[in-house]
XYZ file of C-alpha atoms in Angstrom:
366
model
C 0.000 0.000 0.000
C 1.369 3.413 -0.915
C 0.594 6.467 1.247
C -1.689 7.797 -1.478
C -3.837 4.659 -1.361
C -4.894 5.103 2.263
C -8.413 6.535 2.577
C -9.927 8.066 5.708
C -13.326 6.963 6.986
C -16.380 8.217 5.128
C -18.038 11.162 6.853
C -21.579 11.042 8.228
C -22.676 13.237 5.327
C -21.204 10.838 2.771
C -22.830 7.830 4.431
C -26.207 9.585 4.633
C -26.093 10.430 0.921
C -24.898 6.990 -0.161
C -27.410 4.947 1.828
C -30.344 7.340 2.006
C -30.392 7.484 5.804
C -31.007 10.439 8.088
C -27.719 11.899 9.257
C -28.950 12.178 12.847
C -29.583 8.416 12.881
C -26.003 7.480 12.005
C -24.043 5.727 14.738
C -20.307 5.229 14.338
C -19.167 1.792 15.461
C -15.935 2.217 13.512
C -13.979 4.914 15.375
C -13.274 3.447 18.856
C -14.408 6.642 20.568
C -16.864 7.028 23.429
C -20.233 8.558 22.561
C -19.932 11.622 24.823
C -17.086 13.527 26.504
C -16.901 13.823 30.291
C -18.724 16.747 31.886
C -15.314 18.099 32.905
C -14.721 19.356 29.358
C -17.827 21.529 29.482
C -16.821 22.864 32.903
C -13.356 23.890 31.711
C -14.731 25.480 28.562
C -17.369 27.404 30.520
C -14.848 28.593 33.079
C -12.233 29.648 30.549
C -9.398 28.347 32.757
C -6.766 28.456 30.034
C -3.008 28.903 30.246
C -3.153 31.861 27.860
C -5.724 34.010 26.102
C -7.104 32.419 22.965
C -5.668 35.160 20.763
C -2.154 33.926 21.671
C -0.388 30.668 20.976
C -0.272 28.184 23.855
C 2.873 28.080 26.040
C 5.559 26.291 24.052
C 6.481 23.904 26.858
C 2.871 22.936 27.775
C 4.141 22.935 31.336
C 0.860 22.288 33.147
C -0.230 19.596 30.684
C 3.169 17.884 30.849
C 3.101 17.964 34.663
C -0.386 16.434 34.713
C 0.678 13.697 32.297
C 3.819 13.003 34.322
C 1.682 12.505 37.429
C -0.815 10.306 35.598
C 1.853 8.117 33.988
C 4.307 7.964 36.934
C 7.006 9.771 35.009
C 9.199 12.838 35.315
C 8.226 15.888 33.240
C 11.322 15.527 31.059
C 10.189 11.981 30.213
C 6.979 13.280 28.583
C 6.364 14.819 25.169
C 2.990 16.268 24.103
C 1.510 15.842 20.645
C -1.700 16.535 18.749
C -3.130 13.099 19.409
C -1.257 9.814 19.495
C -0.937 9.966 15.694
C 1.274 13.060 15.820
C 3.362 11.420 18.542
C 3.843 8.388 16.288
C 4.738 10.640 13.378
C 7.362 12.725 15.199
C 8.887 9.563 16.656
C 9.273 8.201 13.130
C 10.838 11.485 12.045
C 13.356 11.180 14.855
C 14.378 7.558 14.381
C 13.430 6.289 10.914
C 16.288 7.088 8.547
C 15.633 7.955 4.879
C 15.321 4.604 3.151
C 15.235 2.823 6.510
C 12.875 0.048 7.557
C 10.245 -0.496 10.233
C 8.794 -3.777 11.470
C 5.000 -3.985 11.592
C 3.592 -7.131 13.244
C 0.140 -7.428 11.701
C -2.734 -7.250 11.750
C -2.417 -4.014 13.689
C -3.126 -0.276 13.512
C -2.967 0.857 9.884
C -1.191 4.146 10.605
C 2.113 2.415 11.393
C 2.411 1.431 7.745
C 1.163 4.800 6.509
C 3.623 6.773 8.649
C 6.519 4.529 7.639
C 5.759 4.857 3.938
C 5.137 8.594 4.170
C 8.666 8.884 5.589
C 10.007 6.972 2.598
C 10.642 3.930 4.758
C 10.229 0.257 3.989
C 7.698 -1.832 5.902
C 8.778 -5.292 7.045
C 5.562 -7.216 7.641
C 5.672 -9.913 10.330
C 2.496 -11.963 10.758
C 1.145 -12.341 14.269
C 0.301 -15.735 15.669
C -3.108 -17.168 14.676
C -6.386 -16.135 16.327
C -6.480 -19.270 18.482
C -3.303 -17.897 20.103
C -4.902 -14.479 20.564
C -3.145 -12.892 17.586
C -0.133 -12.552 19.894
C 3.281 -11.298 18.845
C 5.660 -13.794 17.245
C 8.704 -12.775 19.268
C 11.282 -14.818 17.340
C 10.083 -13.677 13.913
C 9.781 -10.051 15.021
C 13.272 -10.033 16.530
C 14.716 -11.645 13.406
C 13.077 -9.075 11.127
C 14.160 -6.190 13.360
C 17.821 -6.905 12.662
C 17.613 -4.621 9.634
C 15.124 -2.111 11.031
C 15.256 1.328 12.652
C 11.822 0.990 14.273
C 9.495 -1.691 15.587
C 5.826 -0.698 15.860
C 3.882 -2.455 18.631
C 0.355 -1.996 19.928
C -0.876 -3.526 23.198
C -3.770 -3.961 23.605
C -3.653 -4.407 19.871
C -5.996 -2.599 17.511
C -7.932 -4.234 15.867
C -7.565 -7.661 17.537
C -8.690 -6.309 20.960
C -6.217 -8.210 23.157
C -3.062 -7.306 25.070
C 0.171 -9.192 24.593
C 0.641 -12.070 27.057
C 2.615 -11.190 30.173
C 6.333 -10.967 29.511
C 6.079 -10.974 25.718
C 7.181 -7.410 25.042
C 9.880 -7.535 27.703
C 11.155 -10.741 26.082
C 11.268 -9.014 22.696
C 13.139 -6.006 24.100
C 15.707 -8.313 25.674
C 16.133 -10.317 22.467
C 16.604 -7.138 20.422
C 19.321 -5.961 22.786
C 21.137 -9.308 22.688
C 21.085 -9.375 18.887
C 22.218 -5.764 18.647
C 25.094 -6.397 21.058
C 26.284 -9.327 18.961
C 26.122 -7.204 15.822
C 27.791 -4.226 17.456
C 24.884 -1.949 16.575
C 22.240 -0.141 18.648
C 18.891 -1.918 18.910
C 15.965 -0.509 16.947
C 13.613 1.900 18.660
C 10.484 0.112 19.862
C 7.293 2.189 19.819
C 4.682 0.675 22.119
C 1.249 2.176 21.472
C -0.840 1.865 24.655
C -3.886 3.779 23.444
C -6.187 1.211 25.098
C -4.152 0.508 28.246
C -6.715 1.998 30.649
C -9.323 -0.515 29.494
C -6.912 -3.408 30.012
C -5.988 -2.149 33.483
C -2.254 -2.542 32.953
C 0.681 -0.783 31.346
C 4.331 -1.412 30.593
C 5.457 2.122 31.406
C 7.969 0.836 33.941
C 9.972 -0.894 31.194
C 11.351 2.439 29.985
C 13.617 2.511 33.046
C 15.532 -0.498 31.661
C 15.235 0.142 27.930
C 16.304 3.481 26.473
C 15.070 2.388 23.031
C 11.441 2.142 24.220
C 8.873 4.871 23.488
C 5.422 4.375 25.000
C 2.484 6.267 23.505
C -0.656 7.209 25.434
C -3.707 9.259 24.489
C -6.654 11.218 25.849
C -8.819 9.978 22.972
C -10.006 6.592 24.239
C -10.585 6.053 27.966
C -10.771 9.816 28.592
C -13.322 10.182 25.758
C -11.673 13.359 24.444
C -10.766 12.309 20.897
C -11.912 15.603 19.383
C -9.343 17.545 21.397
C -6.417 15.623 19.829
C -3.949 15.186 22.700
C -1.428 12.369 23.019
C 1.847 11.720 24.792
C 5.175 9.987 24.349
C 6.726 8.630 27.546
C 10.346 7.489 27.429
C 13.735 8.015 29.018
C 14.677 11.698 29.081
C 17.433 11.283 26.494
C 14.986 9.563 24.151
C 12.394 12.313 24.590
C 15.146 14.867 23.944
C 15.866 13.155 20.611
C 12.187 13.344 19.567
C 11.419 16.863 20.816
C 13.029 18.823 17.928
C 10.563 17.212 15.514
C 7.448 18.305 17.381
C 5.625 21.147 15.608
C 5.204 24.315 17.671
C 1.772 24.901 19.206
C 0.119 21.892 17.539
C -2.016 21.280 20.652
C -4.519 24.089 21.172
C -4.867 26.103 24.365
C -8.378 24.724 24.845
C -7.260 21.113 24.351
C -4.348 21.530 26.742
C -6.578 22.998 29.457
C -9.300 20.363 29.226
C -6.908 17.407 29.122
C -4.866 18.827 32.012
C -8.039 18.891 34.077
C -9.065 15.406 32.968
C -5.692 13.922 33.875
C -5.752 15.531 37.318
C -9.370 14.596 38.007
C -9.303 10.991 36.796
C -12.721 9.975 38.108
C -14.543 10.661 34.834
C -12.107 8.410 33.006
C -12.577 5.610 35.533
C -16.357 5.895 35.240
C -16.111 5.695 31.475
C -13.881 2.610 31.657
C -16.341 0.909 34.024
C -19.248 1.781 31.718
C -17.393 0.425 28.682
C -16.523 -2.815 30.485
C -20.160 -3.404 31.460
C -21.470 -2.604 27.981
C -18.737 -4.704 26.359
C -19.913 -7.763 28.275
C -23.570 -7.053 27.545
C -23.099 -6.348 23.842
C -20.753 -9.288 23.341
C -23.099 -11.710 25.083
C -26.101 -10.444 23.099
C -24.342 -10.770 19.748
C -23.054 -14.246 20.617
C -26.586 -15.312 21.520
C -27.602 -14.281 17.979
C -24.925 -16.475 16.427
C -22.188 -13.889 15.840
C -18.640 -15.097 16.533
C -17.386 -12.396 18.899
C -13.787 -12.609 20.033
C -12.523 -11.773 23.526
C -11.661 -8.137 24.200
C -9.948 -5.991 26.825
C -10.590 -2.787 24.851
C -13.495 -0.513 23.947
C -14.276 -2.508 20.806
C -15.139 -6.042 19.698
C -13.830 -8.048 16.769
C -16.473 -10.230 15.090
C -15.529 -13.024 12.673
C -18.140 -13.854 10.006
C -16.178 -16.690 8.455
C -15.730 -15.161 5.015
C -15.096 -11.777 3.440
C -18.285 -12.171 1.412
C -20.448 -12.595 4.513
C -18.716 -9.674 6.240
C -19.490 -7.513 3.197
C -23.170 -8.493 3.210
C -23.476 -7.738 6.933
C -21.706 -4.410 6.431
C -24.146 -3.336 3.736
C -27.134 -4.303 5.869
C -25.789 -2.394 8.861
C -25.046 0.698 6.785
C -28.604 0.666 5.428
C -29.664 0.861 9.087
C -27.297 3.824 9.649
C -24.856 1.719 11.697
C -21.213 2.048 10.588
C -18.825 -0.858 11.301
C -15.053 -0.893 10.755
C -14.252 -3.071 7.757
C -11.017 -4.514 6.359
C -10.111 -4.595 2.700
C -9.728 -7.578 0.420
C -6.564 -9.501 1.177
C -6.394 -8.220 4.749
C -5.938 -10.960 7.402
C -9.209 -9.734 8.950
C -11.218 -9.415 5.732
C -13.837 -11.780 7.192
C -14.215 -9.623 10.314
C -15.846 -6.406 11.466
C -14.621 -4.266 14.350
C -17.375 -2.723 16.474
C -16.916 0.103 18.975
C -18.640 -0.146 22.357
C -21.111 2.720 22.479
C -23.745 3.628 25.080
C -26.669 1.385 25.997
C -29.066 2.959 23.498
C -26.612 2.745 20.628
C -25.594 -0.807 21.450
C -29.260 -1.813 21.599
C -29.689 -0.598 18.018
C -26.819 -2.832 16.939
C -28.273 -5.805 18.824
C -31.672 -5.235 17.190
C -30.061 -5.031 13.752
C -28.134 -8.248 14.364
C -31.392 -9.931 15.318
C -33.057 -8.750 12.123
C -30.142 -10.012 10.023
C -30.430 -13.405 11.617
C -34.016 -13.869 10.535
């Protein structure tokens, strides 16, 4: 896939026109975002508690936001870098460590942007298949380490999007150790490992502590998922201070708005709204998964805010997709030839939205 071949999701307006549905009836099950932001966002916006007036650029060091993130992620402020969403953090990390003509390892299936960012940088993608679904789509440590011998970067995601599961305990630490052993034998530095933990709050665990032992590890977190603030576009890199210092020159100035910085600072300090959202998602995930299974859908296990459903064939997945879209329900699909072409990914929404999906699944089964 070339960078030019990647297409963003259709907008609500495009879906409404294509399928003849009312735009206010459209529900997005394809974006992995919560249906409503915490009340804290409205409070901050109403109070105008910003670091600077809106006619000025935000403070260049994002000091209050960085301090809040350092507290939330058990880090020092100089171990944190702010970006406009996790995607910008991924992009500036690639700018820092992926050499022109270099290579990056992508264990797939995984988040599509790792490939896009690599190719946009003129890099070469080394695809490494994950283990089969009966092994939880887990990382193939030996194959990944072997492929990384010629790479600048290794892209990892745990819990993995779109397979909905975290790596088994010890897997990523084992890979980091193997990369260091191989690099020592070769007399070269190990590749930088980018661990995307966008869904870590839902899984209830993180590997942030590994950065203390591995200076080639960059962990990425976001306010988009558990904090339900995707529209504000705030993400973070957490790594050893020397690693953050290597990335920092590539960060654009003032890419995170004053409003976004203020709201996310408050959300990180407050924390309770995020925990309530995680608890709500967990309860709805169980309910939705059980309901769809009872209707004959093959729903995989999940520790995230989405489910992966296997329909057995790409043709069946396409038919189900069309039927859902005609009911103004938008699933995440995978293109022909993709390892998950027979699957749909479905975001956990609120009770009302999930009930619409359950009702549609029941209708399709008749």
